[in-house]
XYZ file of C-alpha atoms in Angstrom:
441
model
C -57.269 -59.152 -28.330
C -54.383 -57.509 -26.469
C -54.536 -54.629 -23.975
C -53.949 -51.818 -26.469
C -56.570 -53.250 -28.811
C -59.041 -53.369 -25.920
C -58.284 -49.752 -24.931
C -58.597 -48.563 -28.536
C -61.955 -50.313 -28.866
C -63.256 -48.766 -25.635
C -62.032 -45.274 -26.516
C -63.767 -45.500 -29.899
C -67.106 -46.395 -28.313
C -68.274 -42.769 -27.729
C -68.036 -42.209 -31.492
C -70.910 -44.571 -32.217
C -72.991 -45.001 -29.068
C -74.177 -43.036 -26.041
C -75.465 -43.789 -22.548
C -78.258 -46.371 -22.629
C -81.328 -47.069 -20.557
C -80.591 -49.032 -17.367
C -82.366 -52.068 -18.813
C -79.705 -52.389 -21.494
C -76.878 -52.420 -18.933
C -78.831 -54.847 -16.771
C -79.038 -57.223 -19.730
C -75.251 -57.070 -20.136
C -74.719 -57.830 -16.448
C -77.330 -60.611 -16.545
C -75.473 -62.281 -19.401
C -72.248 -61.951 -17.407
C -73.909 -63.974 -14.630
C -74.613 -61.103 -12.186
C -71.084 -61.069 -10.714
C -72.052 -58.202 -8.367
C -74.223 -60.604 -6.367
C -71.114 -62.425 -5.157
C -69.805 -59.388 -3.247
C -70.737 -57.052 -0.398
C -71.141 -53.755 -2.228
C -70.794 -50.287 -0.699
C -72.267 -47.852 -3.227
C -71.008 -44.239 -3.175
C -72.387 -41.181 -4.998
C -71.959 -37.416 -4.687
C -70.607 -34.348 -6.463
C -67.278 -33.981 -4.667
C -65.405 -36.375 -2.421
C -66.872 -39.672 -3.562
C -63.549 -40.960 -4.894
C -61.817 -40.011 -1.652
C -64.497 -41.687 0.468
C -64.112 -44.822 -1.639
C -60.339 -44.748 -1.174
C -60.650 -44.337 2.613
C -63.162 -47.194 2.815
C -61.053 -49.530 0.703
C -57.970 -48.748 2.791
C -59.822 -49.503 6.041
C -61.273 -52.771 4.782
C -58.025 -53.932 3.239
C -56.111 -53.139 6.435
C -58.641 -55.156 8.399
C -57.815 -58.209 6.302
C -60.856 -58.067 4.025
C -60.265 -58.840 0.352
C -61.413 -55.586 -1.188
C -62.162 -54.336 -4.684
C -62.276 -50.639 -5.568
C -63.962 -49.263 -8.684
C -63.511 -45.527 -9.362
C -63.453 -43.012 -12.188
C -62.016 -41.263 -14.052
C -58.482 -42.518 -14.521
C -55.643 -40.004 -14.668
C -53.023 -41.859 -16.702
C -53.852 -45.553 -17.206
C -57.318 -47.013 -17.705
C -56.483 -49.806 -15.254
C -56.336 -47.237 -12.417
C -60.109 -47.630 -12.202
C -59.792 -51.175 -10.836
C -57.887 -51.954 -7.639
C -57.732 -55.116 -5.567
C -56.323 -54.795 -2.058
C -54.741 -51.477 -2.956
C -53.059 -52.704 -6.140
C -54.006 -51.567 -9.621
C -55.005 -54.569 -11.734
C -52.651 -55.702 -14.461
C -53.240 -55.026 -18.125
C -53.496 -58.785 -18.630
C -56.247 -59.141 -15.998
C -58.193 -56.269 -17.511
C -57.869 -57.637 -21.040
C -59.013 -61.100 -19.970
C -62.109 -59.606 -18.335
C -62.853 -57.314 -21.247
C -62.729 -60.191 -23.719
C -65.559 -61.780 -21.736
C -67.530 -58.543 -21.821
C -66.897 -58.100 -25.546
C -68.244 -61.620 -26.202
C -71.447 -60.740 -24.318
C -71.730 -57.416 -26.168
C -71.473 -59.150 -29.531
C -74.279 -61.503 -28.510
C -76.418 -58.577 -27.348
C -76.014 -56.713 -30.625
C -76.898 -59.847 -32.567
C -80.080 -60.064 -30.483
C -81.040 -56.446 -31.183
C -79.813 -54.725 -28.034
C -77.911 -51.411 -28.057
C -74.128 -51.377 -27.778
C -73.079 -50.533 -24.194
C -71.544 -47.084 -23.717
C -67.976 -46.339 -22.569
C -68.629 -46.352 -18.823
C -70.999 -49.302 -19.055
C -68.279 -51.427 -20.677
C -65.791 -50.505 -17.960
C -68.334 -51.255 -15.244
C -68.981 -54.675 -16.768
C -65.269 -55.416 -17.010
C -64.813 -54.328 -13.402
C -67.498 -56.685 -12.146
C -65.822 -59.575 -13.964
C -62.396 -58.611 -12.589
C -63.607 -58.406 -8.992
C -65.654 -61.586 -9.173
C -62.723 -63.552 -10.588
C -60.514 -62.173 -7.807
C -63.122 -63.324 -5.258
C -63.246 -60.010 -3.418
C -65.434 -59.971 -0.323
C -66.147 -56.235 -0.406
C -66.557 -54.004 -3.458
C -66.373 -50.247 -2.910
C -68.253 -48.887 -5.902
C -68.178 -45.268 -7.078
C -70.912 -44.002 -9.379
C -69.923 -42.455 -12.679
C -72.385 -39.576 -13.073
C -75.465 -38.839 -10.987
C -76.884 -41.941 -9.362
C -80.447 -42.806 -10.296
C -79.648 -43.614 -13.941
C -75.992 -44.527 -13.468
C -74.876 -47.948 -14.673
C -73.676 -48.829 -11.158
C -77.187 -48.396 -9.777
C -78.239 -51.812 -11.034
C -76.683 -53.298 -7.903
C -79.823 -54.504 -6.162
C -78.727 -55.074 -2.578
C -75.685 -53.062 -1.461
C -74.828 -53.307 2.218
C -74.672 -49.492 2.481
C -75.136 -46.422 0.317
C -73.035 -43.302 0.877
C -73.818 -39.779 -0.338
C -70.922 -37.341 -0.193
C -70.979 -33.560 -0.665
C -73.602 -32.563 -3.260
C -73.383 -29.277 -5.153
C -74.049 -27.705 -8.542
C -72.249 -29.606 -11.311
C -73.214 -31.405 -14.529
C -76.450 -29.390 -14.605
C -77.002 -30.326 -18.256
C -77.577 -33.907 -17.079
C -78.748 -33.727 -13.471
C -80.908 -30.612 -13.058
C -80.724 -26.880 -12.490
C -81.295 -26.759 -8.735
C -79.447 -28.289 -5.820
C -82.617 -30.205 -4.912
C -82.874 -31.744 -8.393
C -79.235 -32.788 -8.342
C -79.616 -34.223 -4.830
C -82.631 -36.243 -5.994
C -80.588 -37.770 -8.817
C -77.776 -38.686 -6.417
C -80.227 -40.027 -3.819
C -81.498 -42.383 -6.502
C -78.943 -44.938 -5.280
C -80.835 -45.369 -1.976
C -82.293 -48.876 -1.765
C -85.086 -50.432 0.244
C -83.949 -51.016 3.825
C -80.267 -50.282 3.084
C -78.572 -47.849 5.525
C -77.628 -44.421 4.141
C -74.565 -42.507 5.314
C -74.548 -38.931 4.044
C -73.093 -35.431 4.310
C -75.795 -33.504 6.142
C -74.234 -30.049 6.152
C -76.532 -28.537 3.483
C -80.177 -28.438 4.683
C -81.693 -28.375 1.162
C -79.752 -31.501 0.248
C -80.473 -33.222 3.554
C -84.237 -32.776 3.136
C -84.150 -34.546 -0.240
C -82.054 -37.423 1.119
C -84.258 -37.872 4.189
C -87.429 -37.910 2.088
C -86.042 -40.591 -0.227
C -84.667 -42.615 2.685
C -88.061 -42.527 4.388
C -89.736 -43.784 1.208
C -87.231 -46.633 1.069
C -87.379 -47.412 4.820
C -83.634 -46.807 4.963
C -81.989 -45.835 8.248
C -79.913 -42.640 7.980
C -76.548 -41.644 9.456
C -75.654 -38.027 8.694
C -72.277 -36.374 9.114
C -72.276 -32.817 10.513
C -69.322 -30.465 10.887
C -69.818 -30.357 14.652
C -68.752 -34.011 14.824
C -65.098 -33.193 14.136
C -62.537 -31.112 16.003
C -59.099 -30.329 14.587
C -56.232 -30.961 16.984
C -53.214 -30.223 14.802
C -52.354 -29.344 11.193
C -49.164 -29.718 9.185
C -48.399 -29.268 5.480
C -49.015 -33.004 5.025
C -51.710 -34.073 7.487
C -54.434 -33.120 9.954
C -55.007 -34.701 13.373
C -58.634 -34.573 14.500
C -61.248 -36.103 16.768
C -64.445 -37.619 15.376
C -67.411 -37.966 17.753
C -70.640 -39.113 16.058
C -72.693 -40.567 18.890
C -73.880 -43.393 16.591
C -71.814 -46.190 18.053
C -70.327 -47.338 21.332
C -67.052 -46.327 19.674
C -68.237 -42.729 19.804
C -64.946 -40.852 19.936
C -61.963 -41.594 17.728
C -58.703 -39.756 17.225
C -57.644 -39.870 13.584
C -54.973 -38.545 11.248
C -55.886 -37.790 7.667
C -52.803 -37.695 5.388
C -53.825 -34.546 3.518
C -53.612 -30.817 4.171
C -57.172 -30.126 2.925
C -59.855 -29.860 5.602
C -62.493 -31.346 3.286
C -60.793 -34.686 3.788
C -62.021 -34.596 7.386
C -65.534 -34.870 5.961
C -64.646 -37.657 3.535
C -62.672 -39.699 6.043
C -65.444 -39.254 8.642
C -68.036 -40.565 6.178
C -65.811 -43.601 5.636
C -65.477 -44.188 9.392
C -69.226 -43.880 9.964
C -69.852 -46.298 7.098
C -67.420 -48.793 8.586
C -69.202 -48.636 11.936
C -72.583 -49.115 10.242
C -71.558 -52.227 8.271
C -69.524 -53.635 11.169
C -72.140 -53.849 13.885
C -70.262 -56.717 15.566
C -67.084 -54.624 15.874
C -64.876 -57.074 14.013
C -62.909 -54.162 12.570
C -60.951 -52.558 15.382
C -60.511 -48.849 16.037
C -56.820 -49.368 15.382
C -57.557 -50.844 11.950
C -59.851 -47.937 11.129
C -57.354 -45.278 12.225
C -54.491 -47.002 10.411
C -56.615 -47.344 7.266
C -57.379 -43.623 7.238
C -53.762 -42.657 7.906
C -52.315 -44.685 5.028
C -54.906 -43.804 2.392
C -53.540 -42.630 -0.931
C -55.773 -40.962 -3.502
C -54.407 -39.444 -6.661
C -54.972 -35.826 -7.584
C -56.964 -34.658 -4.563
C -54.653 -32.355 -2.615
C -51.974 -34.922 -3.298
C -48.414 -34.007 -2.329
C -46.309 -35.421 -5.167
C -43.022 -33.664 -4.377
C -41.901 -31.582 -1.405
C -43.916 -28.384 -1.620
C -45.845 -29.476 -4.737
C -49.549 -30.348 -4.492
C -51.900 -31.581 -7.230
C -55.634 -30.981 -6.915
C -58.308 -31.861 -9.455
C -60.810 -29.208 -8.314
C -62.870 -28.254 -11.371
C -66.311 -27.144 -10.168
C -67.604 -24.408 -7.868
C -67.653 -26.459 -4.674
C -64.265 -28.020 -5.420
C -62.743 -24.600 -6.060
C -64.191 -23.295 -2.790
C -62.475 -26.088 -0.871
C -59.285 -25.589 -2.875
C -59.245 -21.928 -1.843
C -59.727 -22.807 1.828
C -56.625 -24.972 1.692
C -54.567 -22.344 -0.149
C -55.572 -19.711 2.401
C -54.475 -21.924 5.280
C -51.066 -22.398 3.652
C -50.439 -18.765 2.623
C -50.597 -17.784 6.286
C -47.237 -19.560 6.658
C -45.515 -19.273 3.274
C -45.766 -17.947 -0.262
C -47.897 -19.939 -2.674
C -47.771 -20.137 -6.453
C -50.130 -21.690 -8.981
C -49.952 -23.831 -12.118
C -53.354 -23.728 -13.813
C -55.237 -25.055 -16.801
C -58.853 -25.839 -17.622
C -61.017 -27.288 -20.368
C -63.513 -25.390 -22.495
C -66.750 -26.807 -21.059
C -65.972 -25.602 -17.538
C -66.681 -22.064 -16.332
C -62.993 -21.283 -16.209
C -63.341 -17.486 -15.997
C -65.527 -17.838 -12.911
C -63.017 -20.304 -11.464
C -60.105 -17.939 -12.104
C -61.909 -14.888 -10.722
C -62.931 -16.768 -7.581
C -59.410 -18.059 -7.011
C -57.759 -14.664 -7.546
C -60.240 -12.785 -5.365
C -59.649 -15.177 -2.467
C -55.946 -16.028 -2.574
C -52.710 -14.140 -3.148
C -50.195 -15.884 -5.387
C -46.553 -14.978 -5.705
C -46.575 -16.309 -9.267
C -48.990 -17.940 -11.721
C -48.063 -20.255 -14.595
C -50.719 -21.035 -17.195
C -50.662 -23.946 -19.612
C -53.129 -25.750 -21.878
C -54.654 -29.200 -22.213
C -54.535 -30.210 -25.846
C -57.509 -31.890 -27.498
C -61.031 -31.029 -28.577
C -61.716 -29.115 -25.336
C -58.578 -26.965 -25.430
C -58.481 -23.459 -23.989
C -55.268 -21.816 -25.262
C -52.821 -20.867 -22.518
C -52.738 -17.273 -23.746
C -56.499 -17.000 -23.380
C -56.366 -18.271 -19.792
C -53.520 -15.840 -19.050
C -55.611 -12.899 -20.257
C -58.290 -13.844 -17.752
C -55.777 -14.142 -14.916
C -54.318 -10.726 -15.680
C -57.748 -9.167 -15.233
C -58.000 -10.465 -11.687
C -54.498 -10.710 -10.222
C -51.431 -8.531 -9.883
C -49.175 -11.573 -9.682
C -46.813 -12.204 -12.611
C -48.409 -14.630 -15.088
C -46.202 -16.880 -17.220
C -47.652 -18.476 -20.370
C -46.288 -21.879 -21.406
C -48.429 -24.031 -23.748
C -46.210 -27.105 -23.328
C -47.223 -28.883 -20.122
C -43.818 -30.262 -19.194
C -42.139 -26.904 -19.735
C -44.939 -25.204 -17.792
C -44.267 -27.542 -14.875
C -40.560 -26.668 -14.988
C -41.396 -22.959 -15.049
C -43.773 -23.302 -12.103
C -41.196 -25.271 -10.111
C -38.617 -22.553 -10.735
C -40.938 -19.830 -9.469
C -42.015 -21.855 -6.427
C -38.889 -20.920 -4.525
C -39.212 -21.876 -0.867
C -42.995 -21.733 -0.977
C -45.688 -24.174 -2.074
C -46.869 -24.852 -5.622
C -50.495 -25.821 -6.230
C -51.406 -27.369 -9.590
C -55.156 -27.117 -10.194
C -58.054 -26.455 -12.537
C -58.665 -29.830 -14.168
C -58.223 -33.560 -13.631
C -56.725 -33.604 -17.138
C -53.979 -31.288 -15.894
C -53.417 -33.569 -12.923
C -53.302 -36.623 -15.186
C -50.757 -34.997 -17.480
C -48.539 -34.039 -14.559
C -48.802 -37.525 -13.071
C -47.629 -38.963 -16.391
C -44.679 -36.577 -16.464
C -43.722 -37.442 -12.899
C -43.979 -41.158 -13.558
C -41.825 -40.932 -16.666
C -39.208 -38.904 -14.819
C -39.358 -40.769 -11.526
C -35.741 -41.851 -11.532
C -34.416 -38.371 -12.254
C -36.660 -36.798 -9.608
C -35.408 -39.270 -7.001
C -31.797 -38.425 -7.843
C -32.131 -34.653 -8.116
C -32.236 -32.754 -4.832
C -33.591 -29.690 -6.621
C -36.981 -31.397 -6.727
């Protein structure tokens, strides 16, 4: 089996199987030899920010000389993006070798009457094999969806669990109230394992504290009062973090993003590092340097001068997106490239964005596939809520060119869907040489 054959097999899986009971995934991992038991696992769940927290943590640990694996989802362009070792995406060959082992186990399971693992379960299994073979010391592990029933939750003894910002999303799977969703996320809390969490929403905090008490797990909340902004630029924010949890109470840090929500995510990563490093073997300098050099695709990511990609696609993500846009439009004009998929509340997203931010120009495009919302349909919604000129361009690459033209001397935000971000990342990668040689970009 080669890489493309493996990818084709995995992408076909949703056509004939769905998410299974945890026992089925546990059987797959048992037959793989429980590779997760060979690593120190930091387990991260939440609605927004969990990928960023994972990236910050991995960057800190790697910079401190720890061999570190990072498992995240979704991928934007290549499936192998989900697996990183010491900051490097694994090769197609390494992934294929691991998947062949998983496929062998799956065939045995089916022969013995077990269900076929679902899409995410296969990738999780392959990731565990990859990281075990690479002999990583630490594995930073992001949940897929929820927490309690997520495939990743079979890890029995993580060294820490982290709960990022929790808000209303995926209600069809997780519940119709913020408390129900928080309970699903808090399902990753384990007996006696420390919990680091975003404590800014009281309803969420109560649920986390109740579950932590049941599991005799010590808690370390993050509150907004723990951070103070010192300076902001269009590329970074300097701030002070003072938690009071550690003898290293006060730290000055620079987060390499213009979005203030990354103060929360980077702070959660710093607190987690302090919790798992009680002997202070990771220096403050390593922590600060790890935060400053973190790269995370599609979350307020500056990809070209004046061009920012953001995968905000739910209510809380859009709220944070707007905060960032508002902070920028105080200094310069902003324009928008937007698209969304059909199963998101895109009219609510558009109305919220237009009521809170003033754009010099809007370009609307579409994401082709089964979840397509035609660009013209999105444009009609925009025209109900904004006076800005709205350009309609169904072709993504041409839409990007149009948006760049209208950006002028201001800033272009590209938002509405991770699929949009992934498509733009593919375009930028394919045109990397021409972008580097063309001063216009």
